């Protein structure tokens, strides 16, 4: 059985929905970040799937660019979460409106 474009699209859609549900339902900032990373990886799977079906390398180059952006996003978001934990002693995103003491 060969893996076609629709397999990539279904997997990407499933991961995106799981990530979106995680972002919407989680109160913990780490859980929200994991949901965002799942959504970015779902987009990468779709980009690679389209690249594979089209025969070019454009989608794979965009996927590498998204991976670099996701790493930068994770570093900045983790710094914000650590600052939030330092100030509030929890990482509940519902109660975190500002980082001021």
Short mmCIF file of C-alpha atoms in Angstrom, two decimals:
data_model
loop_
_atom_site.label_atom_id
_atom_site.label_comp_id
_atom_site.label_asym_id
_atom_site.label_seq_id
_atom_site.Cartn_x
_atom_site.Cartn_y
_atom_site.Cartn_z
CA UNK A 1 0.00 0.00 0.00
CA UNK A 2 1.46 3.34 -0.99
CA UNK A 3 1.10 6.49 1.02
CA UNK A 4 -0.76 9.13 -0.97
CA UNK A 5 -1.50 12.78 -0.49
CA UNK A 6 -4.77 12.11 1.30
CA UNK A 7 -2.98 10.15 4.01
CA UNK A 8 -0.82 13.18 4.75
CA UNK A 9 -3.82 15.49 4.70
CA UNK A 10 -5.87 13.28 7.04
CA UNK A 11 -2.99 12.96 9.48
CA UNK A 12 -2.34 16.70 9.35
CA UNK A 13 -6.01 17.49 9.89
CA UNK A 14 -6.24 15.10 12.84
CA UNK A 15 -3.14 16.60 14.48
CA UNK A 16 -4.41 20.12 13.87
CA UNK A 17 -7.78 19.36 15.48
CA UNK A 18 -6.08 17.72 18.48
CA UNK A 19 -3.81 20.76 18.84
CA UNK A 20 -6.70 23.21 18.52
CA UNK A 21 -8.70 21.34 21.16
CA UNK A 22 -5.62 21.42 23.40
CA UNK A 23 -5.22 25.17 22.97
CA UNK A 24 -8.88 25.90 23.66
CA UNK A 25 -9.42 23.57 26.61
CA UNK A 26 -6.17 23.86 28.56
CA UNK A 27 -5.67 26.32 31.36
CA UNK A 28 -2.05 25.42 31.89
CA UNK A 29 0.33 27.46 29.72
CA UNK A 30 2.51 24.42 29.01
CA UNK A 31 -0.52 22.54 27.67
CA UNK A 32 -1.37 25.49 25.43
CA UNK A 33 2.19 25.54 24.09
CA UNK A 34 2.03 21.81 23.34
CA UNK A 35 -1.21 22.40 21.43
CA UNK A 36 0.39 25.17 19.38
CA UNK A 37 3.35 22.92 18.57
CA UNK A 38 0.96 20.17 17.44
CA UNK A 39 -0.78 22.63 15.14
CA UNK A 40 2.53 23.76 13.64
CA UNK A 41 3.58 20.15 13.09
CA UNK A 42 0.25 19.45 11.38
CA UNK A 43 0.97 22.31 8.99
CA UNK A 44 4.44 20.85 8.37
CA UNK A 45 2.97 17.45 7.52
CA UNK A 46 0.64 19.07 5.01
CA UNK A 47 3.49 21.07 3.48
CA UNK A 48 5.65 17.97 3.08
CA UNK A 49 2.70 16.00 1.69
CA UNK A 50 2.01 18.62 -0.95
CA UNK A 51 5.71 18.84 -1.74
CA UNK A 52 5.92 15.08 -2.16
CA UNK A 53 2.88 14.93 -4.43
CA UNK A 54 4.05 17.89 -6.52
CA UNK A 55 7.58 16.63 -6.95
CA UNK A 56 9.34 19.81 -5.82
CA UNK A 57 11.19 20.75 -2.68
CA UNK A 58 9.30 23.97 -1.94
CA UNK A 59 7.08 22.46 0.76
CA UNK A 60 10.03 20.88 2.52
CA UNK A 61 11.89 24.19 2.56
CA UNK A 62 8.83 25.90 4.04
CA UNK A 63 8.55 23.09 6.61
CA UNK A 64 12.15 23.68 7.73
CA UNK A 65 11.36 27.40 8.00
CA UNK A 66 8.31 26.61 10.17
CA UNK A 67 10.45 24.34 12.37
CA UNK A 68 12.90 27.20 12.94
CA UNK A 69 10.05 29.58 13.77
CA UNK A 70 8.53 27.00 16.14
CA UNK A 71 11.84 26.70 17.99
CA UNK A 72 12.04 30.48 18.39
CA UNK A 73 8.40 30.61 19.49
CA UNK A 74 8.99 27.88 22.05
CA UNK A 75 12.00 29.69 23.50
CA UNK A 76 10.14 33.00 23.86
CA UNK A 77 6.99 31.33 25.21
CA UNK A 78 8.97 29.31 27.73
CA UNK A 79 10.67 32.49 28.94
CA UNK A 80 7.25 34.10 29.41
CA UNK A 81 5.94 31.02 31.25
CA UNK A 82 8.96 31.00 33.56
CA UNK A 83 8.47 34.71 34.28
CA UNK A 84 4.78 34.07 34.95
CA UNK A 85 5.60 31.24 37.34
CA UNK A 86 8.18 33.41 39.09
CA UNK A 87 5.63 36.18 39.69
CA UNK A 88 2.45 34.20 40.32
CA UNK A 89 3.62 30.71 41.41
CA UNK A 90 1.30 29.08 38.87
CA UNK A 91 0.96 28.95 35.09
CA UNK A 92 -2.82 29.32 34.79
CA UNK A 93 -3.46 31.33 31.64
CA UNK A 94 -6.93 32.43 32.79
CA UNK A 95 -5.51 34.31 35.77
CA UNK A 96 -2.49 35.74 33.96
CA UNK A 97 -3.53 39.06 32.50
CA UNK A 98 -0.23 40.85 33.09
CA UNK A 99 3.24 40.04 34.34
CA UNK A 100 3.30 43.01 36.69
CA UNK A 101 3.60 42.02 40.35
#
